[in-house]
Protein backbone atom coordinates (compact mmCIF):
# COMPACT_ATOMS: atom_id res chain seq x y z
CA UNK A 1 0.00 0.00 0.00
CA UNK A 2 1.27 3.47 -0.91
CA UNK A 3 0.90 6.66 1.10
CA UNK A 4 -2.45 7.31 2.79
CA UNK A 5 -3.46 10.94 3.25
CA UNK A 6 -5.58 12.27 6.08
CA UNK A 7 -8.18 14.89 5.14
CA UNK A 8 -10.11 17.11 7.53
CA UNK A 9 -13.03 18.12 5.30
CA UNK A 10 -14.27 21.18 7.17
CA UNK A 11 -17.28 23.46 6.83
CA UNK A 12 -15.16 26.61 6.46
CA UNK A 13 -11.64 25.29 5.87
CA UNK A 14 -10.07 21.94 4.99
CA UNK A 15 -6.65 20.57 5.84
CA UNK A 16 -4.57 17.63 4.57
CA UNK A 17 -1.68 15.68 6.08
CA UNK A 18 0.30 12.50 5.60
CA UNK A 19 2.38 10.33 7.91
CA UNK A 20 6.03 10.67 6.96
CA UNK A 21 9.25 9.77 8.79
CA UNK A 22 7.42 8.82 11.96
CA UNK A 23 5.15 11.84 12.31
CA UNK A 24 2.16 13.55 10.69
CA UNK A 25 3.08 16.34 8.27
CA UNK A 26 0.61 19.10 7.32
CA UNK A 27 0.98 19.80 3.60
CA UNK A 28 0.64 23.42 2.42
CA UNK A 29 -1.40 24.13 -0.70
CA UNK A 30 -0.12 25.81 -3.87
CA UNK A 31 -0.87 29.25 -2.41
CA UNK A 32 1.24 28.44 0.66
CA UNK A 33 -1.69 28.01 3.04
CA UNK A 34 -1.72 25.14 5.55
CA UNK A 35 -5.52 25.19 5.42
CA UNK A 36 -7.70 25.68 2.34
CA UNK A 37 -11.10 27.44 2.28
CA UNK A 38 -13.87 24.89 1.58
CA UNK A 39 -15.20 27.15 -1.17
CA UNK A 40 -16.02 26.35 -4.79
CA UNK A 41 -16.91 28.94 -7.47
CA UNK A 42 -18.16 28.67 -11.05
CA UNK A 43 -17.02 31.54 -13.25
CA UNK A 44 -19.03 33.07 -16.11
CA UNK A 45 -16.93 31.00 -18.54
CA UNK A 46 -17.75 27.80 -16.65
CA UNK A 47 -14.37 27.37 -14.96
CA UNK A 48 -14.35 25.80 -11.48
CA UNK A 49 -12.30 27.53 -8.82
CA UNK A 50 -11.49 25.90 -5.49
CA UNK A 51 -10.04 27.25 -2.26
CA UNK A 52 -8.57 30.71 -1.67
CA UNK A 53 -8.98 31.79 -5.30
CA UNK A 54 -12.69 30.96 -5.12
CA UNK A 55 -13.13 32.82 -1.84
CA UNK A 56 -11.38 35.93 -3.18
CA UNK A 57 -13.93 36.46 -5.96
CA UNK A 58 -17.00 35.68 -3.79
CA UNK A 59 -18.05 39.33 -3.37
CA UNK A 60 -18.30 39.89 -7.12
CA UNK A 61 -19.80 36.44 -7.82
CA UNK A 62 -21.91 35.58 -4.75
CA UNK A 63 -24.58 33.52 -6.53
CA UNK A 64 -21.99 31.15 -8.02
CA UNK A 65 -19.71 30.84 -5.00
CA UNK A 66 -20.62 27.81 -2.91
CA UNK A 67 -19.47 27.65 0.71
CA UNK A 68 -20.38 25.66 3.85
CA UNK A 69 -21.69 22.79 1.72
CA UNK A 70 -20.95 20.48 4.66
CA UNK A 71 -24.18 21.88 6.12
CA UNK A 72 -26.06 20.38 3.16
CA UNK A 73 -24.32 17.06 2.53
CA UNK A 74 -26.53 14.07 3.29
CA UNK A 75 -29.48 16.28 4.27
CA UNK A 76 -32.97 16.56 2.81
CA UNK A 77 -34.06 19.86 1.27
CA UNK A 78 -37.06 20.16 3.57
CA UNK A 79 -35.01 19.67 6.74
CA UNK A 80 -34.99 22.47 9.29
CA UNK A 81 -31.23 22.96 8.92
CA UNK A 82 -31.35 23.38 5.13
CA UNK A 83 -34.35 25.71 5.35
CA UNK A 84 -32.45 27.89 7.81
CA UNK A 85 -29.28 27.92 5.68
CA UNK A 86 -31.18 28.64 2.45
CA UNK A 87 -32.47 31.91 3.93
CA UNK A 88 -28.97 33.37 4.21
CA UNK A 89 -27.05 31.61 1.41
CA UNK A 90 -26.50 33.83 -1.66
CA UNK A 91 -26.52 30.77 -3.93
CA UNK A 92 -29.62 28.76 -4.80
CA UNK A 93 -30.52 25.61 -2.87
CA UNK A 94 -33.17 23.29 -4.30
CA UNK A 95 -34.54 19.78 -3.89
CA UNK A 96 -33.17 17.00 -6.09
CA UNK A 97 -35.43 14.26 -7.45
CA UNK A 98 -34.99 12.21 -4.28
CA UNK A 99 -35.47 15.20 -1.98
CA UNK A 100 -31.81 15.85 -1.14
CA UNK A 101 -30.54 19.42 -0.84
CA UNK A 102 -28.57 20.37 -3.98
CA UNK A 103 -27.14 23.73 -5.07
CA UNK A 104 -27.52 25.84 -8.18
CA UNK A 105 -24.10 26.12 -9.78
CA UNK A 106 -23.16 26.90 -13.36
CA UNK A 107 -26.78 26.96 -14.48
CA UNK A 108 -27.63 23.48 -13.21
CA UNK A 109 -28.39 21.60 -10.01
CA UNK A 110 -25.30 20.05 -8.44
CA UNK A 111 -25.16 17.67 -5.47
CA UNK A 112 -23.35 18.57 -2.27
CA UNK A 113 -21.20 15.49 -2.85
CA UNK A 114 -19.93 16.93 -6.14
CA UNK A 115 -19.02 20.24 -4.52
CA UNK A 116 -17.26 18.44 -1.65
CA UNK A 117 -15.47 16.25 -4.18
CA UNK A 118 -13.88 19.35 -5.73
CA UNK A 119 -12.49 20.34 -2.32
CA UNK A 120 -11.28 16.78 -1.68
CA UNK A 121 -9.62 16.71 -5.10
CA UNK A 122 -7.82 19.96 -4.21
CA UNK A 123 -6.52 18.24 -1.04
CA UNK A 124 -5.45 15.18 -3.03
CA UNK A 125 -3.60 17.30 -5.61
CA UNK A 126 -1.91 19.30 -2.84
CA UNK A 127 -0.22 16.15 -1.54
CA UNK A 128 0.42 14.77 -5.04
CA UNK A 129 2.32 17.97 -5.88
CA UNK A 130 4.25 17.72 -2.62
CA UNK A 131 5.26 14.08 -3.18
CA UNK A 132 5.57 14.23 -6.95
CA UNK A 133 3.40 11.13 -7.31
CA UNK A 134 -0.33 10.40 -7.57
CA UNK A 135 -2.38 9.74 -4.43
CA UNK A 136 -5.50 7.58 -4.19
CA UNK A 137 -5.86 6.24 -0.62
CA UNK A 138 -7.36 8.49 2.05
CA UNK A 139 -8.79 8.69 5.53
CA UNK A 140 -11.49 11.39 5.78
CA UNK A 141 -12.85 12.82 9.01
CA UNK A 142 -16.46 13.72 9.80
CA UNK A 143 -18.24 15.15 12.87
CA UNK A 144 -18.86 12.46 15.48
CA UNK A 145 -22.61 13.02 15.10
CA UNK A 146 -22.71 12.65 11.32
CA UNK A 147 -25.42 10.11 10.54
CA UNK A 148 -25.38 7.22 8.10
CA UNK A 149 -26.55 9.34 5.17
CA UNK A 150 -23.92 12.01 5.81
CA UNK A 151 -21.14 9.47 6.24
CA UNK A 152 -22.18 7.68 3.06
CA UNK A 153 -22.40 11.00 1.20
CA UNK A 154 -18.89 11.89 2.38
CA UNK A 155 -17.62 8.53 1.14
CA UNK A 156 -19.33 9.18 -2.20
CA UNK A 157 -17.66 12.59 -2.41
CA UNK A 158 -14.33 10.85 -1.92
CA UNK A 159 -15.10 8.42 -4.72
CA UNK A 160 -16.11 11.29 -7.03
CA UNK A 161 -12.77 12.92 -6.20
CA UNK A 162 -10.99 9.75 -7.27
CA UNK A 163 -10.07 8.68 -3.77
CA UNK A 164 -10.19 5.23 -2.23
CA UNK A 165 -11.67 6.08 1.17
CA UNK A 166 -10.17 3.54 3.53
CA UNK A 167 -11.81 4.85 6.66
CA UNK A 168 -14.20 7.50 7.94
CA UNK A 169 -12.95 8.75 11.34
CA UNK A 170 -14.76 10.99 13.81
CA UNK A 171 -13.08 14.38 14.12
CA UNK A 172 -12.71 14.44 17.95
CA UNK A 173 -11.25 10.93 17.87
CA UNK A 174 -8.70 11.94 15.23
CA UNK A 175 -7.73 14.94 17.35
CA UNK A 176 -7.22 12.72 20.40
CA UNK A 177 -5.05 10.40 18.31
CA UNK A 178 -2.77 13.30 17.34
CA UNK A 179 -2.69 14.58 20.93
CA UNK A 180 -1.95 11.29 22.66
CA UNK A 181 0.17 9.25 20.25
CA UNK A 182 3.28 7.91 21.97
CA UNK A 183 2.25 9.08 25.43
CA UNK A 184 2.61 6.55 28.23
CA UNK A 185 0.31 8.47 30.54
CA UNK A 186 -3.06 7.09 31.61
CA UNK A 187 -5.52 9.94 31.01
CA UNK A 188 -9.16 10.79 30.61
CA UNK A 189 -9.52 13.64 28.12
CA UNK A 190 -12.35 15.71 26.68
CA UNK A 191 -12.09 16.79 23.05
CA UNK A 192 -14.03 20.04 22.53
CA UNK A 193 -14.39 20.55 18.77
CA UNK A 194 -16.10 23.76 17.65
CA UNK A 195 -15.52 24.32 13.94
CA UNK A 196 -17.08 26.37 11.20
CA UNK A 197 -20.40 24.56 11.13
CA UNK A 198 -20.46 21.77 13.71
CA UNK A 199 -19.80 21.14 17.41
CA UNK A 200 -18.69 17.81 18.86
CA UNK A 201 -17.50 16.77 22.29
CA UNK A 202 -16.02 13.35 23.03
CA UNK A 203 -14.73 11.83 26.26
CA UNK A 204 -11.83 9.39 25.84
CA UNK A 205 -9.62 7.20 27.97
CA UNK A 206 -6.06 7.14 26.63
CA UNK A 207 -3.49 4.68 27.92
CA UNK A 208 -0.38 3.23 26.21
CA UNK A 209 -1.63 4.12 22.70
CA UNK A 210 -5.07 2.63 23.34
CA UNK A 211 -7.67 5.29 22.52
CA UNK A 212 -11.09 4.36 23.89
CA UNK A 213 -14.01 6.70 23.24
CA UNK A 214 -16.27 6.59 26.29
CA UNK A 215 -19.01 8.85 24.95
CA UNK A 216 -19.77 11.48 22.34
CA UNK A 217 -22.32 14.23 21.92
CA UNK A 218 -22.73 17.42 19.92
CA UNK A 219 -24.74 19.86 17.88
CA UNK A 220 -24.09 19.72 14.14
CA UNK A 221 -25.74 23.01 13.40
CA UNK A 222 -23.55 25.11 15.66
CA UNK A 223 -20.26 26.64 14.54
CA UNK A 224 -18.35 29.70 13.38
CA UNK A 225 -20.87 30.39 10.59
CA UNK A 226 -23.51 31.04 13.27
CA UNK A 227 -21.28 33.47 15.15
CA UNK A 228 -20.58 35.28 11.86
CA UNK A 229 -24.32 35.61 11.20
CA UNK A 230 -24.87 37.11 14.67
CA UNK A 231 -22.41 39.85 13.71
CA UNK A 232 -24.00 40.24 10.25
CA UNK A 233 -27.47 40.61 11.75
CA UNK A 234 -26.16 43.22 14.21
CA UNK A 235 -24.48 45.17 11.40
CA UNK A 236 -27.60 45.07 9.20
CA UNK A 237 -29.91 46.07 12.06
CA UNK A 238 -27.65 48.97 13.02
CA UNK A 239 -27.33 50.13 9.40
CA UNK A 240 -31.10 49.96 8.88
CA UNK A 241 -31.66 51.98 12.02
CA UNK A 242 -29.09 54.57 10.94
CA UNK A 243 -29.64 54.75 7.16
CA UNK A 244 -33.14 53.28 6.80
CA UNK A 245 -31.91 50.65 4.31
CA UNK A 246 -32.54 46.92 4.67
CA UNK A 247 -29.57 44.92 3.31
CA UNK A 248 -31.08 41.44 3.83
CA UNK A 249 -32.10 41.09 0.20
CA UNK A 250 -28.83 42.36 -1.32
CA UNK A 251 -26.70 39.27 -2.02
CA UNK A 252 -23.54 41.21 -2.83
CA UNK A 253 -23.87 43.31 0.31
CA UNK A 254 -24.51 40.15 2.34
CA UNK A 255 -21.30 38.58 1.06
CA UNK A 256 -19.31 41.68 1.96
CA UNK A 257 -20.92 41.73 5.41
CA UNK A 258 -20.12 38.05 5.93
CA UNK A 259 -16.45 38.57 5.10
CA UNK A 260 -16.28 41.64 7.33
CA UNK A 261 -17.95 39.74 10.17
CA UNK A 262 -15.46 36.88 9.87
CA UNK A 263 -12.52 39.31 9.93
CA UNK A 264 -13.94 41.17 12.93
CA UNK A 265 -14.46 37.91 14.82
CA UNK A 266 -10.86 36.89 14.19
CA UNK A 267 -9.51 40.30 15.24
CA UNK A 268 -11.53 40.28 18.46
CA UNK A 269 -9.79 37.09 19.55
CA UNK A 270 -6.71 39.22 20.26
CA UNK A 271 -8.09 42.79 20.40
CA UNK A 272 -10.87 44.23 22.55
CA UNK A 273 -12.39 46.24 19.70
CA UNK A 274 -12.20 46.52 15.91
CA UNK A 275 -13.42 48.91 13.23
CA UNK A 276 -15.66 47.67 10.40
CA UNK A 277 -15.67 49.84 7.27
CA UNK A 278 -17.68 48.92 4.18
CA UNK A 279 -17.81 51.87 1.75
CA UNK A 280 -20.53 51.98 -0.92
CA UNK A 281 -22.50 49.19 0.77
CA UNK A 282 -25.71 50.65 -0.68
CA UNK A 283 -27.00 53.60 -2.68
CA UNK A 284 -30.10 55.81 -2.62
CA UNK A 285 -31.27 58.86 -4.56
CA UNK A 286 -29.14 60.88 -2.19
CA UNK A 287 -26.00 59.02 -3.23
CA UNK A 288 -23.87 56.13 -1.95
CA UNK A 289 -24.09 54.92 1.64
CA UNK A 290 -21.19 53.66 3.72
CA UNK A 291 -21.21 51.34 6.72
CA UNK A 292 -18.74 52.27 9.45
CA UNK A 293 -18.91 51.12 13.05
CA UNK A 294 -16.84 49.82 15.92
CA UNK A 295 -17.47 46.34 17.32
CA UNK A 296 -16.18 45.50 20.79
CA UNK A 297 -15.39 42.08 22.20
CA UNK A 298 -17.94 42.77 24.92
CA UNK A 299 -20.65 43.33 22.26
CA UNK A 300 -19.63 40.17 20.41
CA UNK A 301 -19.94 38.16 23.63
CA UNK A 302 -23.38 39.67 24.17
CA UNK A 303 -24.49 38.79 20.62
CA UNK A 304 -23.14 35.26 21.03
CA UNK A 305 -24.59 34.53 24.47
CA UNK A 306 -27.25 32.14 23.18
CA UNK A 307 -24.75 30.23 21.01
CA UNK A 308 -22.29 29.96 23.90
CA UNK A 309 -25.00 28.54 26.13
CA UNK A 310 -25.72 25.80 23.56
CA UNK A 311 -22.21 24.45 24.21
CA UNK A 312 -23.08 23.38 27.75
CA UNK A 313 -25.67 20.61 27.37
CA UNK A 314 -23.74 18.36 24.95
CA UNK A 315 -20.75 18.45 27.35
CA UNK A 316 -22.94 17.65 30.34
CA UNK A 317 -24.57 14.71 28.54
CA UNK A 318 -21.20 13.39 27.30
CA UNK A 319 -19.78 13.42 30.84
CA UNK A 320 -22.88 11.69 32.22
CA UNK A 321 -22.81 9.04 29.48
CA UNK A 322 -19.11 8.41 30.18
CA UNK A 323 -19.94 7.98 33.86
CA UNK A 324 -17.40 10.54 35.05
CA UNK A 325 -17.42 14.03 36.51
CA UNK A 326 -15.61 17.08 35.14
CA UNK A 327 -13.09 16.83 38.00
CA UNK A 328 -11.91 13.46 36.62
CA UNK A 329 -10.94 14.99 33.25
CA UNK A 330 -7.15 15.35 33.01
CA UNK A 331 -7.04 17.47 29.84
CA UNK A 332 -9.42 19.35 27.56
CA UNK A 333 -8.23 19.42 23.95
CA UNK A 334 -9.48 22.35 21.88
CA UNK A 335 -10.19 21.72 18.20
CA UNK A 336 -11.52 24.08 15.53
CA UNK A 337 -10.84 27.73 14.83
CA UNK A 338 -13.74 28.92 16.99
CA UNK A 339 -11.92 27.74 20.11
CA UNK A 340 -9.64 30.78 19.71
CA UNK A 341 -12.53 33.03 20.73
CA UNK A 342 -11.90 34.10 24.36
CA UNK A 343 -15.57 33.67 25.34
CA UNK A 344 -15.53 30.09 24.04
CA UNK A 345 -12.37 29.28 25.99
CA UNK A 346 -13.94 30.83 29.09
CA UNK A 347 -17.06 28.71 28.62
CA UNK A 348 -14.88 25.58 28.30
CA UNK A 349 -13.13 26.47 31.56
CA UNK A 350 -16.52 26.97 33.19
CA UNK A 351 -17.88 23.61 31.98
CA UNK A 352 -14.84 21.48 32.82
CA UNK A 353 -13.53 23.59 35.73
CA UNK A 354 -10.01 23.75 34.26
CA UNK A 355 -7.90 25.61 31.74
CA UNK A 356 -7.92 23.86 28.35
CA UNK A 357 -4.76 22.21 26.98
CA UNK A 358 -2.86 24.61 24.73
CA UNK A 359 -0.40 22.29 23.03
CA UNK A 360 -2.19 21.49 19.77
CA UNK A 361 -3.01 23.54 16.69
CA UNK A 362 -6.84 23.60 16.57
CA UNK A 363 -6.86 24.07 12.78
CA UNK A 364 -4.53 21.14 12.01
CA UNK A 365 -4.87 18.53 14.74
CA UNK A 366 -7.78 16.66 13.09
CA UNK A 367 -5.94 16.25 9.78
CA UNK A 368 -2.85 15.14 11.70
CA UNK A 369 -4.90 12.50 13.50
CA UNK A 370 -6.38 11.30 10.20
CA UNK A 371 -2.84 10.94 8.82
CA UNK A 372 -1.86 8.89 11.88
CA UNK A 373 -4.85 6.61 11.25
CA UNK A 374 -3.57 6.30 7.68
CA UNK A 375 -0.21 5.30 9.12
CA UNK A 376 -1.93 2.66 11.25
CA UNK A 377 -3.53 1.20 8.13
CA UNK A 378 -0.23 1.06 6.20
CA UNK A 379 1.64 -0.43 9.14
CA UNK A 380 3.85 2.64 9.62
CA UNK A 381 2.25 3.19 13.03
CA UNK A 382 2.22 0.09 15.24
CA UNK A 383 0.54 -0.92 18.50
CA UNK A 384 -2.15 1.75 18.31
CA UNK A 385 -5.73 0.71 19.07
CA UNK A 386 -8.58 3.10 18.30
CA UNK A 387 -12.02 2.26 19.73
CA UNK A 388 -14.82 4.60 18.66
CA UNK A 389 -18.54 4.48 19.50
CA UNK A 390 -21.97 4.75 17.89
CA UNK A 391 -23.72 7.88 19.20
CA UNK A 392 -27.32 6.63 19.26
CA UNK A 393 -29.12 3.41 20.17
CA UNK A 394 -30.25 1.09 17.36
CA UNK A 395 -33.14 -1.33 17.60
CA UNK A 396 -36.42 -2.60 16.22
CA UNK A 397 -40.13 -2.06 16.77
CA UNK A 398 -41.77 -4.92 18.66
CA UNK A 399 -45.36 -5.80 19.57
CA UNK A 400 -47.43 -2.84 20.71
CA UNK A 401 -45.13 -0.29 19.05
CA UNK A 402 -42.42 -0.66 21.68
CA UNK A 403 -38.81 0.24 20.83
CA UNK A 404 -36.50 -2.66 21.66
CA UNK A 405 -32.85 -1.62 21.69
CA UNK A 406 -30.30 -4.06 20.32
CA UNK A 407 -27.22 -1.82 20.34
CA UNK A 408 -27.12 0.88 23.02
CA UNK A 409 -25.68 4.32 22.27
CA UNK A 410 -21.97 4.78 23.00
CA UNK A 411 -21.27 1.11 22.21
CA UNK A 412 -17.75 0.57 20.84
CA UNK A 413 -17.64 -0.03 17.08
CA UNK A 414 -17.23 -2.09 14.98
CA UNK A 415 -19.83 -4.24 16.70
CA UNK A 416 -22.40 -6.93 15.99
CA UNK A 417 -25.31 -7.87 18.23
CA UNK A 418 -28.33 -10.13 17.81
CA UNK A 419 -31.66 -10.79 19.49
CA UNK A 420 -34.25 -13.49 18.83
CA UNK A 421 -37.91 -12.53 18.31
CA UNK A 422 -40.98 -14.55 17.32
CA UNK A 423 -44.33 -14.20 15.54
CA UNK A 424 -47.36 -12.56 17.17
CA UNK A 425 -50.06 -14.46 15.24
CA UNK A 426 -50.78 -18.09 14.40
CA UNK A 427 -49.54 -19.27 10.98
CA UNK A 428 -47.80 -15.95 10.32
CA UNK A 429 -45.78 -16.34 7.11
CA UNK A 430 -44.17 -12.87 6.97
CA UNK A 431 -42.22 -10.94 9.60
CA UNK A 432 -41.76 -7.22 9.00
CA UNK A 433 -38.75 -5.66 10.73
CA UNK A 434 -38.89 -1.92 11.41
CA UNK A 435 -35.34 -0.67 12.10
CA UNK A 436 -35.19 2.43 14.30
CA UNK A 437 -32.64 4.73 15.93
CA UNK A 438 -33.15 6.73 19.09
CA UNK A 439 -33.62 6.68 22.85
CA UNK A 440 -37.42 6.89 23.24
CA UNK A 441 -39.43 3.91 24.58
CA UNK A 442 -41.99 3.93 21.77
CA UNK A 443 -40.96 3.24 18.18
CA UNK A 444 -43.09 6.08 16.76
CA UNK A 445 -40.99 8.62 18.69
CA UNK A 446 -37.73 7.41 17.15
CA UNK A 447 -36.21 7.74 13.68
CA UNK A 448 -36.94 5.11 11.02
CA UNK A 449 -33.72 3.88 9.40
CA UNK A 450 -35.20 1.16 7.23
CA UNK A 451 -37.64 -1.73 6.89
CA UNK A 452 -37.18 -5.31 5.73
CA UNK A 453 -39.43 -8.36 5.31
CA UNK A 454 -38.63 -12.00 6.04
CA UNK A 455 -40.90 -14.12 3.84
CA UNK A 456 -41.83 -17.80 3.70
CA UNK A 457 -42.00 -18.60 7.40
CA UNK A 458 -43.51 -22.13 7.74
CA UNK A 459 -47.00 -22.17 9.35
CA UNK A 460 -46.78 -22.52 13.12
CA UNK A 461 -48.51 -21.30 16.29
CA UNK A 462 -47.49 -17.85 17.35
CA UNK A 463 -44.39 -17.74 19.49
CA UNK A 464 -42.90 -20.85 17.89
CA UNK A 465 -40.81 -19.46 14.96
CA UNK A 466 -37.42 -18.10 16.02
CA UNK A 467 -36.42 -14.93 14.12
CA UNK A 468 -32.90 -13.67 14.81
CA UNK A 469 -32.36 -9.95 14.11
CA UNK A 470 -28.70 -8.99 13.76
CA UNK A 471 -27.23 -5.49 13.73
CA UNK A 472 -23.74 -4.81 12.43
CA UNK A 473 -22.00 -1.43 12.58
CA UNK A 474 -18.66 -1.22 10.81
CA UNK A 475 -15.70 0.99 11.70
CA UNK A 476 -17.12 3.76 9.47
CA UNK A 477 -20.40 3.77 11.38
CA UNK A 478 -22.38 2.22 8.50
CA UNK A 479 -25.29 0.09 9.69
CA UNK A 480 -26.31 -3.30 8.28
CA UNK A 481 -29.32 -5.23 9.56
CA UNK A 482 -30.37 -8.80 8.80
CA UNK A 483 -33.21 -11.06 9.91
CA UNK A 484 -32.87 -14.86 9.85
CA UNK A 485 -35.47 -17.58 10.36
CA UNK A 486 -33.50 -20.01 12.53
CA UNK A 487 -35.86 -22.80 11.49
CA UNK A 488 -35.42 -22.49 7.72
CA UNK A 489 -32.16 -20.56 7.52
CA UNK A 490 -33.76 -17.89 5.29
CA UNK A 491 -32.11 -14.47 5.63
CA UNK A 492 -33.08 -10.95 4.55
CA UNK A 493 -30.66 -8.02 4.90
CA UNK A 494 -30.75 -4.25 4.47
CA UNK A 495 -27.97 -1.65 4.53
CA UNK A 496 -29.01 1.66 6.01
CA UNK A 497 -27.84 4.19 3.40
CA UNK A 498 -28.18 7.85 2.54
CA UNK A 499 -31.93 7.68 1.93
CA UNK A 500 -32.64 6.99 5.58
CA UNK A 501 -30.09 8.90 7.58
CA UNK A 502 -30.53 10.78 10.83
CA UNK A 503 -29.04 14.21 11.29
CA UNK A 504 -27.09 15.28 14.40
CA UNK A 505 -29.60 17.84 15.55
CA UNK A 506 -32.25 15.09 15.56
CA UNK A 507 -29.89 12.93 17.61
CA UNK A 508 -29.58 15.63 20.26
CA UNK A 509 -33.32 16.25 20.15
CA UNK A 510 -34.07 12.54 20.59
CA UNK A 511 -31.76 12.22 23.58
CA UNK A 512 -33.16 15.41 25.18
CA UNK A 513 -36.72 14.26 24.56
CA UNK A 514 -35.93 10.83 25.99
CA UNK A 515 -34.88 12.52 29.24
CA UNK A 516 -37.69 15.10 29.18
CA UNK A 517 -40.44 12.56 28.52
CA UNK A 518 -38.96 9.59 30.40
CA UNK A 519 -41.83 9.40 32.93
CA UNK A 520 -44.58 9.64 30.28
CA UNK A 521 -42.72 7.14 28.10
CA UNK A 522 -42.53 4.69 31.00
CA UNK A 523 -46.27 4.96 31.60
CA UNK A 524 -46.97 4.28 27.92
CA UNK A 525 -44.54 1.39 27.91
CA UNK A 526 -46.17 -0.10 31.03
CA UNK A 527 -49.57 0.09 29.34
CA UNK A 528 -48.27 -1.63 26.22
CA UNK A 529 -46.63 -4.39 28.26
CA UNK A 530 -49.87 -4.87 30.17
CA UNK A 531 -51.79 -5.08 26.88
CA UNK A 532 -49.32 -7.68 25.61
CA UNK A 533 -49.76 -9.70 28.80
CA UNK A 534 -53.54 -9.45 28.47
CA UNK A 535 -53.38 -10.48 24.81
CA UNK A 536 -51.34 -13.57 25.67
CA UNK A 537 -53.66 -14.50 28.53
CA UNK A 538 -56.76 -14.06 26.33
CA UNK A 539 -55.20 -16.19 23.60
CA UNK A 540 -54.19 -19.05 25.93
CA UNK A 541 -57.52 -19.00 27.77
CA UNK A 542 -59.55 -19.20 24.55
CA UNK A 543 -57.34 -22.05 23.33
CA UNK A 544 -57.90 -23.93 26.60
CA UNK A 545 -61.68 -23.44 26.43
CA UNK A 546 -61.66 -24.71 22.84
CA UNK A 547 -59.42 -27.74 23.43
CA UNK A 548 -61.14 -28.89 26.65
CA UNK A 549 -64.70 -27.86 25.81
CA UNK A 550 -66.18 -31.07 27.22
CA UNK A 551 -64.23 -30.84 30.48
CA UNK A 552 -65.01 -27.26 31.53
CA UNK A 553 -68.11 -26.88 33.70
CA UNK A 554 -70.81 -24.62 32.25
CA UNK A 555 -70.83 -22.29 35.26
CA UNK A 556 -67.05 -21.86 35.06
CA UNK A 557 -67.22 -21.34 31.29
CA UNK A 558 -69.78 -18.55 31.63
CA UNK A 559 -67.73 -16.77 34.26
CA UNK A 560 -64.54 -17.03 32.24
CA UNK A 561 -66.19 -15.87 28.99
CA UNK A 562 -67.53 -12.82 30.81
CA UNK A 563 -64.04 -12.06 32.16
CA UNK A 564 -62.65 -12.51 28.63
CA UNK A 565 -65.03 -9.88 27.24
CA UNK A 566 -64.11 -7.43 30.01
CA UNK A 567 -60.40 -8.00 29.39
CA UNK A 568 -60.78 -7.55 25.60
CA UNK A 569 -62.65 -4.29 26.11
CA UNK A 570 -60.03 -3.06 28.59
CA UNK A 571 -57.18 -3.71 26.12
CA UNK A 572 -58.80 -1.20 23.74
CA UNK A 573 -58.74 1.59 26.31
CA UNK A 574 -56.06 3.77 27.91
CA UNK A 575 -56.92 2.98 31.56
CA UNK A 576 -54.04 0.86 32.84
CA UNK A 577 -55.74 0.45 36.22
CA UNK A 578 -58.89 -1.06 34.70
CA UNK A 579 -56.81 -3.30 32.45
CA UNK A 580 -54.72 -4.54 35.37
CA UNK A 581 -57.89 -5.45 37.33
CA UNK A 582 -59.34 -7.26 34.30
CA UNK A 583 -56.08 -9.18 33.74
CA UNK A 584 -55.84 -10.17 37.40
CA UNK A 585 -59.48 -11.34 37.44
CA UNK A 586 -59.09 -13.38 34.24
CA UNK A 587 -55.77 -14.79 35.44
CA UNK A 588 -57.33 -15.98 38.70
CA UNK A 589 -60.25 -17.66 36.90
CA UNK A 590 -57.93 -19.28 34.35
CA UNK A 591 -55.67 -20.58 37.09
CA UNK A 592 -58.67 -22.06 38.91
CA UNK A 593 -59.87 -23.69 35.64
CA UNK A 594 -56.49 -25.26 34.88
CA UNK A 595 -56.23 -26.60 38.44
CA UNK A 596 -59.60 -28.36 38.05
CA UNK A 597 -58.70 -29.69 34.60
CA UNK A 598 -55.33 -30.96 35.85
CA UNK A 599 -56.97 -32.75 38.77
CA UNK A 600 -59.68 -34.31 36.60
CA UNK A 601 -57.48 -35.26 33.65
CA UNK A 602 -54.71 -36.42 35.95
CA UNK A 603 -57.22 -38.59 37.79
CA UNK A 604 -58.35 -40.17 34.51
CA UNK A 605 -54.75 -40.97 33.57
CA UNK A 606 -54.06 -42.59 36.94
CA UNK A 607 -57.01 -44.97 36.57
Short mmCIF file of C-alpha atoms in Angstrom, two decimals, residues 77 93 176 259 352 451 560 584 604:
data_model
loop_
_atom_site.label_atom_id
_atom_site.label_comp_id
_atom_site.label_asym_id
_atom_site.label_seq_id
_atom_site.Cartn_x
_atom_site.Cartn_y
_atom_site.Cartn_z
CA UNK A 77 -34.06 19.86 1.27
CA UNK A 93 -30.52 25.61 -2.87
CA UNK A 176 -7.22 12.72 20.40
CA UNK A 259 -16.45 38.57 5.10
CA UNK A 352 -14.84 21.48 32.82
CA UNK A 451 -37.64 -1.73 6.89
CA UNK A 560 -64.54 -17.03 32.24
CA UNK A 584 -55.84 -10.17 37.40
CA UNK A 604 -58.35 -40.17 34.51
#
